[in-house]
């Protein structure tokens, strides 16, 4: 209750709070008893909660609470429950022929592989290849959605790549290829010529005279891996240069950088980090994204 005129105060009115705002004074009425009891109850409930459940932060953790409740343990229990439910599917996936896992032939196993592989991909692979598996353009992280595969795009090829990785020193079975850095081997003029030849075979704008001269340079120095036509060789991991899909960029500057200094992207092996079922599920998931052969 408020009162704007001091002269209107009645002798029986309660005392005011002693504060005044623009001539307005507020009565110092007591709070309702029910409200106070609710306040006291919530205080007591809060104290009891901090005693019963984890609450107070400590140096290396929090007070555990008398009930020993843990959200982490609850989540772990749910994970264990679903692991038990899917144990048969996981065991089957770890041993089955990958080419036999199809939507039509083994729908339950296929759907499990897609869901499991998608979750594994989002956790471990999306940091490089992107959440949608589209890669990062001109960065060395390839798109997995197209049909351009350095080492082959069958589900078995993809599984082998995931399991052992590429050009790493951890796994003796890693995919391995290494391009020669031609800085110091070819002259600047020859590098310029072969760059324009590569531009021409990928049907990009190029200097015709330089490209003509660059063909001989290419055949002498590059065709052993990329083939006489530049179509690449999956056995060697040599990319196709005749399309317009470029792992590190297809501009004249990017191609020159590649010719001069080479590229050496590394992918870690996942066979020691993921279970066989998880590796196979990820291969099936990647194969299903549209670029698998």
C-alpha positions as protocol buffer text, in pm:
chain_id: "A"
residue {
  index: 1
  type: UNK
  ca { x: 0 y: 0 z: 0 }
}
residue {
  index: 2
  type: UNK
  ca { x: 119 y: 350 z: -77 }
}
residue {
  index: 3
  type: UNK
  ca { x: 23 y: 701 z: 19 }
}
residue {
  index: 4
  type: UNK
  ca { x: 107 y: 1016 z: -179 }
}
residue {
  index: 5
  type: UNK
  ca { x: -4 y: 1277 z: 74 }
}
residue {
  index: 6
  type: UNK
  ca { x: 146 y: 1279 z: 425 }
}
residue {
  index: 7
  type: UNK
  ca { x: -164 y: 1449 z: 558 }
}
residue {
  index: 8
  type: UNK
  ca { x: -380 y: 1156 z: 449 }
}
residue {
  index: 9
  type: UNK
  ca { x: -212 y: 916 z: 693 }
}
residue {
  index: 10
  type: UNK
  ca { x: -453 y: 777 z: 949 }
}
residue {
  index: 11
  type: UNK
  ca { x: -342 y: 711 z: 1307 }
}
residue {
  index: 12
  type: UNK
  ca { x: -436 y: 345 z: 1268 }
}
residue {
  index: 13
  type: UNK
  ca { x: -228 y: 299 z: 951 }
}
residue {
  index: 14
  type: UNK
  ca { x: 82 y: 79 z: 984 }
}
residue {
  index: 15
  type: UNK
  ca { x: 422 y: 240 z: 998 }
}
residue {
  index: 16
  type: UNK
  ca { x: 598 y: 312 z: 671 }
}
residue {
  index: 17
  type: UNK
  ca { x: 928 y: 176 z: 548 }
}
residue {
  index: 18
  type: UNK
  ca { x: 1085 y: 518 z: 600 }
}
residue {
  index: 19
  type: UNK
  ca { x: 1162 y: 559 z: 228 }
}
residue {
  index: 20
  type: UNK
  ca { x: 996 y: 809 z: 1 }
}
residue {
  index: 21
  type: UNK
  ca { x: 990 y: 820 z: -383 }
}
residue {
  index: 22
  type: UNK
  ca { x: 845 y: 1129 z: -546 }
}
residue {
  index: 23
  type: UNK
  ca { x: 617 y: 1184 z: -251 }
}
residue {
  index: 24
  type: UNK
  ca { x: 512 y: 821 z: -234 }
}
residue {
  index: 25
  type: UNK
  ca { x: 564 y: 630 z: 90 }
}
residue {
  index: 26
  type: UNK
  ca { x: 518 y: 254 z: 135 }
}
residue {
  index: 27
  type: UNK
  ca { x: 352 y: 88 z: 429 }
}
residue {
  index: 28
  type: UNK
  ca { x: 572 y: -161 z: 610 }
}
residue {
  index: 29
  type: UNK
  ca { x: 316 y: -444 z: 599 }
}
residue {
  index: 30
  type: UNK
  ca { x: 435 y: -790 z: 711 }
}
residue {
  index: 31
  type: UNK
  ca { x: 461 y: -1065 z: 450 }
}
residue {
  index: 32
  type: UNK
  ca { x: 179 y: -1322 z: 445 }
}
residue {
  index: 33
  type: UNK
  ca { x: 247 y: -1616 z: 674 }
}
residue {
  index: 34
  type: UNK
  ca { x: 185 y: -1871 z: 397 }
}
residue {
  index: 35
  type: UNK
  ca { x: 451 y: -1701 z: 182 }
}
residue {
  index: 36
  type: UNK
  ca { x: 704 y: -1707 z: 466 }
}
residue {
  index: 37
  type: UNK
  ca { x: 639 y: -2074 z: 536 }
}
residue {
  index: 38
  type: UNK
  ca { x: 689 y: -2153 z: 165 }
}
residue {
  index: 39
  type: UNK
  ca { x: 1019 y: -1963 z: 174 }
}
residue {
  index: 40
  type: UNK
  ca { x: 1138 y: -2150 z: 482 }
}
residue {
  index: 41
  type: UNK
  ca { x: 1034 y: -2482 z: 325 }
}
residue {
  index: 42
  type: UNK
  ca { x: 1230 y: -2416 z: 6 }
}
residue {
  index: 43
  type: UNK
  ca { x: 1537 y: -2322 z: 210 }
}
residue {
  index: 44
  type: UNK
  ca { x: 1514 y: -2645 z: 407 }
}
residue {
  index: 45
  type: UNK
  ca { x: 1455 y: -2843 z: 84 }
}
residue {
  index: 46
  type: UNK
  ca { x: 1762 y: -2681 z: -75 }
}
residue {
  index: 47
  type: UNK
  ca { x: 1982 y: -2773 z: 223 }
}
residue {
  index: 48
  type: UNK
  ca { x: 1850 y: -3130 z: 220 }
}
residue {
  index: 49
  type: UNK
  ca { x: 1911 y: -3156 z: -156 }
}
residue {
  index: 50
  type: UNK
  ca { x: 2274 y: -3049 z: -128 }
}
residue {
  index: 51
  type: UNK
  ca { x: 2324 y: -3314 z: 141 }
}
residue {
  index: 52
  type: UNK
  ca { x: 2151 y: -3595 z: -50 }
}
residue {
  index: 53
  type: UNK
  ca { x: 2281 y: -3525 z: -403 }
}
residue {
  index: 54
  type: UNK
  ca { x: 2612 y: -3408 z: -559 }
}
residue {
  index: 55
  type: UNK
  ca { x: 2620 y: -3034 z: -516 }
}
residue {
  index: 56
  type: UNK
  ca { x: 2917 y: -2847 z: -373 }
}
residue {
  index: 57
  type: UNK
  ca { x: 3222 y: -2810 z: -601 }
}
residue {
  index: 58
  type: UNK
  ca { x: 3550 y: -2918 z: -448 }
}
residue {
  index: 59
  type: UNK
  ca { x: 3910 y: -2909 z: -576 }
}
residue {
  index: 60
  type: UNK
  ca { x: 3894 y: -3227 z: -785 }
}
residue {
  index: 61
  type: UNK
  ca { x: 3522 y: -3297 z: -797 }
}
residue {
  index: 62
  type: UNK
  ca { x: 3202 y: -3231 z: -605 }
}
residue {
  index: 63
  type: UNK
  ca { x: 3046 y: -3359 z: -287 }
}
residue {
  index: 64
  type: UNK
  ca { x: 2899 y: -3702 z: -379 }
}
residue {
  index: 65
  type: UNK
  ca { x: 2582 y: -3674 z: -172 }
}
residue {
  index: 66
  type: UNK
  ca { x: 2448 y: -3932 z: 73 }
}
residue {
  index: 67
  type: UNK
  ca { x: 2239 y: -4109 z: -194 }
}
residue {
  index: 68
  type: UNK
  ca { x: 2539 y: -4162 z: -424 }
}
residue {
  index: 69
  type: UNK
  ca { x: 2345 y: -4050 z: -731 }
}
residue {
  index: 70
  type: UNK
  ca { x: 2541 y: -3985 z: -1052 }
}
residue {
  index: 71
  type: UNK
  ca { x: 2411 y: -3863 z: -1388 }
}
residue {
  index: 72
  type: UNK
  ca { x: 2722 y: -4011 z: -1550 }
}
residue {
  index: 73
  type: UNK
  ca { x: 2643 y: -4351 z: -1402 }
}
residue {
  index: 74
  type: UNK
  ca { x: 2285 y: -4318 z: -1522 }
}
residue {
  index: 75
  type: UNK
  ca { x: 2399 y: -4242 z: -1879 }
}
residue {
  index: 76
  type: UNK
  ca { x: 2657 y: -4523 z: -1864 }
}
residue {
  index: 77
  type: UNK
  ca { x: 2382 y: -4760 z: -1754 }
}
residue {
  index: 78
  type: UNK
  ca { x: 2166 y: -4660 z: -2050 }
}
residue {
  index: 79
  type: UNK
  ca { x: 2459 y: -4710 z: -2287 }
}
residue {
  index: 80
  type: UNK
  ca { x: 2524 y: -5055 z: -2141 }
}
residue {
  index: 81
  type: UNK
  ca { x: 2156 y: -5142 z: -2176 }
}
residue {
  index: 82
  type: UNK
  ca { x: 2151 y: -5051 z: -2545 }
}
residue {
  index: 83
  type: UNK
  ca { x: 2484 y: -5225 z: -2601 }
}
residue {
  index: 84
  type: UNK
  ca { x: 2331 y: -5542 z: -2462 }
}
residue {
  index: 85
  type: UNK
  ca { x: 2024 y: -5504 z: -2685 }
}
residue {
  index: 86
  type: UNK
  ca { x: 2245 y: -5463 z: -2994 }
}
residue {
  index: 87
  type: UNK
  ca { x: 2508 y: -5720 z: -2901 }
}
residue {
  index: 88
  type: UNK
  ca { x: 2388 y: -5978 z: -3154 }
}
residue {
  index: 89
  type: UNK
  ca { x: 2381 y: -5726 z: -3439 }
}
residue {
  index: 90
  type: UNK
  ca { x: 2724 y: -5596 z: -3344 }
}
residue {
  index: 91
  type: UNK
  ca { x: 2872 y: -5945 z: -3335 }
}
residue {
  index: 92
  type: UNK
  ca { x: 2718 y: -6029 z: -3673 }
}
residue {
  index: 93
  type: UNK
  ca { x: 2843 y: -5706 z: -3830 }
}
residue {
  index: 94
  type: UNK
  ca { x: 3199 y: -5776 z: -3714 }
}
residue {
  index: 95
  type: UNK
  ca { x: 3210 y: -6102 z: -3912 }
}
residue {
  index: 96
  type: UNK
  ca { x: 2972 y: -6074 z: -4206 }
}
residue {
  index: 97
  type: UNK
  ca { x: 3081 y: -6012 z: -4564 }
}
residue {
  index: 98
  type: UNK
  ca { x: 3046 y: -5635 z: -4605 }
}
residue {
  index: 99
  type: UNK
  ca { x: 2903 y: -5660 z: -4955 }
}
residue {
  index: 100
  type: UNK
  ca { x: 2612 y: -5868 z: -4821 }
}
residue {
  index: 101
  type: UNK
  ca { x: 2492 y: -5592 z: -4585 }
}
residue {
  index: 102
  type: UNK
  ca { x: 2218 y: -5422 z: -4788 }
}
residue {
  index: 103
  type: UNK
  ca { x: 1886 y: -5254 z: -4727 }
}
residue {
  index: 104
  type: UNK
  ca { x: 1706 y: -5522 z: -4925 }
}
residue {
  index: 105
  type: UNK
  ca { x: 1891 y: -5832 z: -4806 }
}
residue {
  index: 106
  type: UNK
  ca { x: 1963 y: -5758 z: -4438 }
}
residue {
  index: 107
  type: UNK
  ca { x: 1748 y: -5458 z: -4343 }
}
residue {
  index: 108
  type: UNK
  ca { x: 1793 y: -5487 z: -3964 }
}
residue {
  index: 109
  type: UNK
  ca { x: 2172 y: -5521 z: -3986 }
}
residue {
  index: 110
  type: UNK
  ca { x: 2196 y: -5251 z: -4252 }
}
residue {
  index: 111
  type: UNK
  ca { x: 1990 y: -5001 z: -4050 }
}
residue {
  index: 112
  type: UNK
  ca { x: 2196 y: -5074 z: -3740 }
}
residue {
  index: 113
  type: UNK
  ca { x: 2518 y: -5019 z: -3939 }
}
residue {
  index: 114
  type: UNK
  ca { x: 2392 y: -4689 z: -4082 }
}
residue {
  index: 115
  type: UNK
  ca { x: 2288 y: -4556 z: -3741 }
}
residue {
  index: 116
  type: UNK
  ca { x: 2600 y: -4679 z: -3563 }
}
residue {
  index: 117
  type: UNK
  ca { x: 2831 y: -4568 z: -3843 }
}
residue {
  index: 118
  type: UNK
  ca { x: 2669 y: -4225 z: -3860 }
}
residue {
  index: 119
  type: UNK
  ca { x: 2723 y: -4173 z: -3488 }
}
residue {
  index: 120
  type: UNK
  ca { x: 3084 y: -4291 z: -3513 }
}
residue {
  index: 121
  type: UNK
  ca { x: 3146 y: -4067 z: -3814 }
}
residue {
  index: 122
  type: UNK
  ca { x: 3002 y: -3763 z: -3634 }
}
residue {
  index: 123
  type: UNK
  ca { x: 3225 y: -3833 z: -3333 }
}
residue {
  index: 124
  type: UNK
  ca { x: 3558 y: -3916 z: -3500 }
}
residue {
  index: 125
  type: UNK
  ca { x: 3551 y: -3821 z: -3870 }
}
residue {
  index: 126
  type: UNK
  ca { x: 3345 y: -3505 z: -3908 }
}
residue {
  index: 127
  type: UNK
  ca { x: 3624 y: -3283 z: -3772 }
}
residue {
  index: 128
  type: UNK
  ca { x: 3812 y: -3332 z: -4102 }
}
residue {
  index: 129
  type: UNK
  ca { x: 3551 y: -3447 z: -4351 }
}
residue {
  index: 130
  type: UNK
  ca { x: 3267 y: -3225 z: -4228 }
}
residue {
  index: 131
  type: UNK
  ca { x: 2950 y: -3336 z: -4054 }
}
residue {
  index: 132
  type: UNK
  ca { x: 2784 y: -3403 z: -4388 }
}
residue {
  index: 133
  type: UNK
  ca { x: 3097 y: -3577 z: -4527 }
}
residue {
  index: 134
  type: UNK
  ca { x: 3139 y: -3308 z: -4794 }
}
residue {
  index: 135
  type: UNK
  ca { x: 3502 y: -3244 z: -4695 }
}
residue {
  index: 136
  type: UNK
  ca { x: 3668 y: -2905 z: -4690 }
}
residue {
  index: 137
  type: UNK
  ca { x: 3735 y: -2766 z: -5035 }
}
residue {
  index: 138
  type: UNK
  ca { x: 4102 y: -2725 z: -5134 }
}
residue {
  index: 139
  type: UNK
  ca { x: 4219 y: -2821 z: -4785 }
}
residue {
  index: 140
  type: UNK
  ca { x: 4330 y: -3181 z: -4833 }
}
residue {
  index: 141
  type: UNK
  ca { x: 4018 y: -3320 z: -4658 }
}
residue {
  index: 142
  type: UNK
  ca { x: 3830 y: -3500 z: -4937 }
}
residue {
  index: 143
  type: UNK
  ca { x: 3458 y: -3507 z: -4995 }
}
residue {
  index: 144
  type: UNK
  ca { x: 3313 y: -3852 z: -4943 }
}
residue {
  index: 145
  type: UNK
  ca { x: 2996 y: -3771 z: -5137 }
}
residue {
  index: 146
  type: UNK
  ca { x: 3135 y: -3777 z: -5491 }
}
residue {
  index: 147
  type: UNK
  ca { x: 3269 y: -4071 z: -5688 }
}
residue {
  index: 148
  type: UNK
  ca { x: 3631 y: -3957 z: -5691 }
}
residue {
  index: 149
  type: UNK
  ca { x: 3833 y: -4200 z: -5480 }
}
residue {
  index: 150
  type: UNK
  ca { x: 4210 y: -4211 z: -5454 }
}
residue {
  index: 151
  type: UNK
  ca { x: 4212 y: -4569 z: -5327 }
}
residue {
  index: 152
  type: UNK
  ca { x: 3879 y: -4701 z: -5452 }
}
residue {
  index: 153
  type: UNK
  ca { x: 3522 y: -4650 z: -5336 }
}
residue {
  index: 154
  type: UNK
  ca { x: 3389 y: -5002 z: -5283 }
}
residue {
  index: 155
  type: UNK
  ca { x: 3276 y: -5075 z: -4929 }
}
residue {
  index: 156
  type: UNK
  ca { x: 3578 y: -5305 z: -4883 }
}
residue {
  index: 157
  type: UNK
  ca { x: 3815 y: -5032 z: -5007 }
}
residue {
  index: 158
  type: UNK
  ca { x: 3658 y: -4779 z: -4772 }
}
residue {
  index: 159
  type: UNK
  ca { x: 3684 y: -5023 z: -4481 }
}
residue {
  index: 160
  type: UNK
  ca { x: 4053 y: -5080 z: -4554 }
}
residue {
  index: 161
  type: UNK
  ca { x: 4121 y: -4707 z: -4566 }
}
residue {
  index: 162
  type: UNK
  ca { x: 3937 y: -4643 z: -4238 }
}
residue {
  index: 163
  type: UNK
  ca { x: 4103 y: -4935 z: -4062 }
}
residue {
  index: 164
  type: UNK
  ca { x: 4463 y: -4859 z: -4161 }
}
residue {
  index: 165
  type: UNK
  ca { x: 4462 y: -4491 z: -4258 }
}
residue {
  index: 166
  type: UNK
  ca { x: 4676 y: -4311 z: -4512 }
}
residue {
  index: 167
  type: UNK
  ca { x: 5049 y: -4228 z: -4499 }
}
residue {
  index: 168
  type: UNK
  ca { x: 5074 y: -4266 z: -4123 }
}
residue {
  index: 169
  type: UNK
  ca { x: 5367 y: -4427 z: -3942 }
}
residue {
  index: 170
  type: UNK
  ca { x: 5151 y: -4609 z: -3686 }
}
residue {
  index: 171
  type: UNK
  ca { x: 5009 y: -4883 z: -3908 }
}
residue {
  index: 172
  type: UNK
  ca { x: 5234 y: -5090 z: -4137 }
}
residue {
  index: 173
  type: UNK
  ca { x: 4934 y: -5157 z: -4361 }
}
residue {
  index: 174
  type: UNK
  ca { x: 4848 y: -4789 z: -4410 }
}
residue {
  index: 175
  type: UNK
  ca { x: 4773 y: -4673 z: -4762 }
}
residue {
  index: 176
  type: UNK
  ca { x: 5090 y: -4514 z: -4892 }
}
residue {
  index: 177
  type: UNK
  ca { x: 5180 y: -4289 z: -5182 }
}
residue {
  index: 178
  type: UNK
  ca { x: 5427 y: -4006 z: -5201 }
}
residue {
  index: 179
  type: UNK
  ca { x: 5454 y: -3747 z: -5475 }
}
residue {
  index: 180
  type: UNK
  ca { x: 5793 y: -3612 z: -5571 }
}
residue {
  index: 181
  type: UNK
  ca { x: 5852 y: -3243 z: -5501 }
}
residue {
  index: 182
  type: UNK
  ca { x: 5980 y: -3116 z: -5836 }
}
residue {
  index: 183
  type: UNK
  ca { x: 6135 y: -2795 z: -5701 }
}
residue {
  index: 184
  type: UNK
  ca { x: 6500 y: -2823 z: -5808 }
}
residue {
  index: 185
  type: UNK
  ca { x: 6428 y: -3117 z: -6039 }
}
residue {
  index: 186
  type: UNK
  ca { x: 6236 y: -2923 z: -6303 }
}
residue {
  index: 187
  type: UNK
  ca { x: 6318 y: -2572 z: -6411 }
}
residue {
  index: 188
  type: UNK
  ca { x: 6073 y: -2290 z: -6349 }
}
residue {
  index: 189
  type: UNK
  ca { x: 5989 y: -2295 z: -6719 }
}
residue {
  index: 190
  type: UNK
  ca { x: 5917 y: -2669 z: -6714 }
}
residue {
  index: 191
  type: UNK
  ca { x: 5700 y: -2634 z: -6404 }
}
residue {
  index: 192
  type: UNK
  ca { x: 5502 y: -2359 z: -6575 }
}
residue {
  index: 193
  type: UNK
  ca { x: 5460 y: -2579 z: -6882 }
}
residue {
  index: 194
  type: UNK
  ca { x: 5340 y: -2885 z: -6692 }
}
residue {
  index: 195
  type: UNK
  ca { x: 5099 y: -2673 z: -6487 }
}
residue {
  index: 196
  type: UNK
  ca { x: 4934 y: -2551 z: -6808 }
}
residue {
  index: 197
  type: UNK
  ca { x: 4927 y: -2905 z: -6944 }
}
residue {
  index: 198
  type: UNK
  ca { x: 4741 y: -3024 z: -6632 }
}
residue {
  index: 199
  type: UNK
  ca { x: 4501 y: -2730 z: -6669 }
}
residue {
  index: 200
  type: UNK
  ca { x: 4439 y: -2832 z: -7030 }
}
residue {
  index: 201
  type: UNK
  ca { x: 4368 y: -3201 z: -6956 }
}
residue {
  index: 202
  type: UNK
  ca { x: 4115 y: -3096 z: -6693 }
}
residue {
  index: 203
  type: UNK
  ca { x: 3951 y: -2871 z: -6954 }
}
residue {
  index: 204
  type: UNK
  ca { x: 4038 y: -2547 z: -6779 }
}
residue {
  index: 205
  type: UNK
  ca { x: 4169 y: -2231 z: -6939 }
}
residue {
  index: 206
  type: UNK
  ca { x: 4537 y: -2277 z: -7027 }
}
residue {
  index: 207
  type: UNK
  ca { x: 4805 y: -2136 z: -7253 }
}
residue {
  index: 208
  type: UNK
  ca { x: 4803 y: -2365 z: -7557 }
}
residue {
  index: 209
  type: UNK
  ca { x: 5173 y: -2329 z: -7635 }
}
residue {
  index: 210
  type: UNK
  ca { x: 5281 y: -2392 z: -7277 }
}
residue {
  index: 211
  type: UNK
  ca { x: 5042 y: -2688 z: -7250 }
}
residue {
  index: 212
  type: UNK
  ca { x: 5183 y: -2842 z: -7568 }
}
residue {
  index: 213
  type: UNK
  ca { x: 5536 y: -2816 z: -7433 }
}
residue {
  index: 214
  type: UNK
  ca { x: 5419 y: -2940 z: -7092 }
}
residue {
  index: 215
  type: UNK
  ca { x: 5290 y: -3269 z: -7235 }
}
residue {
  index: 216
  type: UNK
  ca { x: 5645 y: -3394 z: -7284 }
}
residue {
  index: 217
  type: UNK
  ca { x: 5741 y: -3284 z: -6933 }
}
residue {
  index: 218
  type: UNK
  ca { x: 5435 y: -3464 z: -6796 }
}
residue {
  index: 219
  type: UNK
  ca { x: 5504 y: -3789 z: -6982 }
}
residue {
  index: 220
  type: UNK
  ca { x: 5866 y: -3791 z: -6865 }
}
residue {
  index: 221
  type: UNK
  ca { x: 5802 y: -3708 z: -6499 }
}
residue {
  index: 222
  type: UNK
  ca { x: 5438 y: -3758 z: -6403 }
}
residue {
  index: 223
  type: UNK
  ca { x: 5283 y: -4026 z: -6623 }
}
residue {
  index: 224
  type: UNK
  ca { x: 5442 y: -4311 z: -6427 }
}
residue {
  index: 225
  type: UNK
  ca { x: 5190 y: -4249 z: -6149 }
}
residue {
  index: 226
  type: UNK
  ca { x: 4911 y: -4043 z: -6305 }
}
residue {
  index: 227
  type: UNK
  ca { x: 4904 y: -4235 z: -6634 }
}
residue {
  index: 228
  type: UNK
  ca { x: 4971 y: -4113 z: -6985 }
}
residue {
  index: 229
  type: UNK
  ca { x: 4633 y: -3939 z: -7000 }
}
residue {
  index: 230
  type: UNK
  ca { x: 4643 y: -3810 z: -6641 }
}
residue {
  index: 231
  type: UNK
  ca { x: 4350 y: -4031 z: -6536 }
}
residue {
  index: 232
  type: UNK
  ca { x: 4533 y: -4149 z: -6223 }
}
residue {
  index: 233
  type: UNK
  ca { x: 4591 y: -4489 z: -6069 }
}
residue {
  index: 234
  type: UNK
  ca { x: 4400 y: -4609 z: -5763 }
}
residue {
  index: 235
  type: UNK
  ca { x: 4648 y: -4883 z: -5690 }
}
residue {
  index: 236
  type: UNK
  ca { x: 4913 y: -4614 z: -5636 }
}
residue {
  index: 237
  type: UNK
  ca { x: 4676 y: -4358 z: -5484 }
}
residue {
  index: 238
  type: UNK
  ca { x: 4754 y: -4120 z: -5772 }
}
residue {
  index: 239
  type: UNK
  ca { x: 4461 y: -3882 z: -5834 }
}
residue {
  index: 240
  type: UNK
  ca { x: 4278 y: -3835 z: -6159 }
}
residue {
  index: 241
  type: UNK
  ca { x: 4384 y: -3502 z: -6310 }
}
residue {
  index: 242
  type: UNK
  ca { x: 4132 y: -3501 z: -6593 }
}
residue {
  index: 243
  type: UNK
  ca { x: 3827 y: -3420 z: -6382 }
}
residue {
  index: 244
  type: UNK
  ca { x: 3767 y: -3098 z: -6190 }
}
residue {
  index: 245
  type: UNK
  ca { x: 3776 y: -3250 z: -5845 }
}
residue {
  index: 246
  type: UNK
  ca { x: 4080 y: -3120 z: -5663 }
}
residue {
  index: 247
  type: UNK
  ca { x: 4193 y: -3217 z: -5317 }
}
residue {
  index: 248
  type: UNK
  ca { x: 4415 y: -2909 z: -5279 }
}
residue {
  index: 249
  type: UNK
  ca { x: 4264 y: -2678 z: -5536 }
}
residue {
  index: 250
  type: UNK
  ca { x: 4276 y: -2664 z: -5916 }
}
residue {
  index: 251
  type: UNK
  ca { x: 4382 y: -2308 z: -5975 }
}
residue {
  index: 252
  type: UNK
  ca { x: 4714 y: -2246 z: -6157 }
}
residue {
  index: 253
  type: UNK
  ca { x: 4865 y: -2131 z: -5828 }
}
residue {
  index: 254
  type: UNK
  ca { x: 4746 y: -2437 z: -5636 }
}
residue {
  index: 255
  type: UNK
  ca { x: 4867 y: -2677 z: -5905 }
}
residue {
  index: 256
  type: UNK
  ca { x: 5205 y: -2505 z: -5917 }
}
residue {
  index: 257
  type: UNK
  ca { x: 5234 y: -2536 z: -5539 }
}
residue {
  index: 258
  type: UNK
  ca { x: 5158 y: -2907 z: -5568 }
}
residue {
  index: 259
  type: UNK
  ca { x: 5413 y: -2961 z: -5845 }
}
residue {
  index: 260
  type: UNK
  ca { x: 5686 y: -2767 z: -5669 }
}
residue {
  index: 261
  type: UNK
  ca { x: 5644 y: -2893 z: -5314 }
}
residue {
  index: 262
  type: UNK
  ca { x: 5415 y: -3199 z: -5341 }
}
residue {
  index: 263
  type: UNK
  ca { x: 5141 y: -3293 z: -5093 }
}
residue {
  index: 264
  type: UNK
  ca { x: 5147 y: -3545 z: -4812 }
}
residue {
  index: 265
  type: UNK
  ca { x: 4814 y: -3568 z: -4633 }
}
residue {
  index: 266
  type: UNK
  ca { x: 4795 y: -3810 z: -4341 }
}
residue {
  index: 267
  type: UNK
  ca { x: 4495 y: -4000 z: -4205 }
}
residue {
  index: 268
  type: UNK
  ca { x: 4529 y: -4196 z: -3880 }
}
residue {
  index: 269
  type: UNK
  ca { x: 4442 y: -4565 z: -3857 }
}
residue {
  index: 270
  type: UNK
  ca { x: 4119 y: -4636 z: -3672 }
}
residue {
  index: 271
  type: UNK
  ca { x: 4146 y: -5012 z: -3622 }
}
residue {
  index: 272
  type: UNK
  ca { x: 4309 y: -4959 z: -3282 }
}
residue {
  index: 273
  type: UNK
  ca { x: 4068 y: -4687 z: -3177 }
}
residue {
  index: 274
  type: UNK
  ca { x: 3740 y: -4833 z: -3297 }
}
residue {
  index: 275
  type: UNK
  ca { x: 3608 y: -5186 z: -3267 }
}
residue {
  index: 276
  type: UNK
  ca { x: 3580 y: -5395 z: -3583 }
}
residue {
  index: 277
  type: UNK
  ca { x: 3202 y: -5351 z: -3577 }
}
residue {
  index: 278
  type: UNK
  ca { x: 3238 y: -4973 z: -3550 }
}
residue {
  index: 279
  type: UNK
  ca { x: 3493 y: -4963 z: -3833 }
}
residue {
  index: 280
  type: UNK
  ca { x: 3266 y: -5171 z: -4057 }
}
residue {
  index: 281
  type: UNK
  ca { x: 2958 y: -4965 z: -3966 }
}
residue {
  index: 282
  type: UNK
  ca { x: 3144 y: -4645 z: -4056 }
}
residue {
  index: 283
  type: UNK
  ca { x: 3250 y: -4794 z: -4390 }
}
residue {
  index: 284
  type: UNK
  ca { x: 2890 y: -4887 z: -4470 }
}
residue {
  index: 285
  type: UNK
  ca { x: 2772 y: -4541 z: -4364 }
}
residue {
  index: 286
  type: UNK
  ca { x: 3031 y: -4363 z: -4582 }
}
residue {
  index: 287
  type: UNK
  ca { x: 2952 y: -4595 z: -4873 }
}
residue {
  index: 288
  type: UNK
  ca { x: 2583 y: -4508 z: -4839 }
}
residue {
  index: 289
  type: UNK
  ca { x: 2642 y: -4133 z: -4858 }
}
residue {
  index: 290
  type: UNK
  ca { x: 2631 y: -4138 z: -5237 }
}
residue {
  index: 291
  type: UNK
  ca { x: 2993 y: -4169 z: -5342 }
}
residue {
  index: 292
  type: UNK
  ca { x: 3037 y: -4539 z: -5275 }
}
residue {
  index: 293
  type: UNK
  ca { x: 3083 y: -4770 z: -5573 }
}
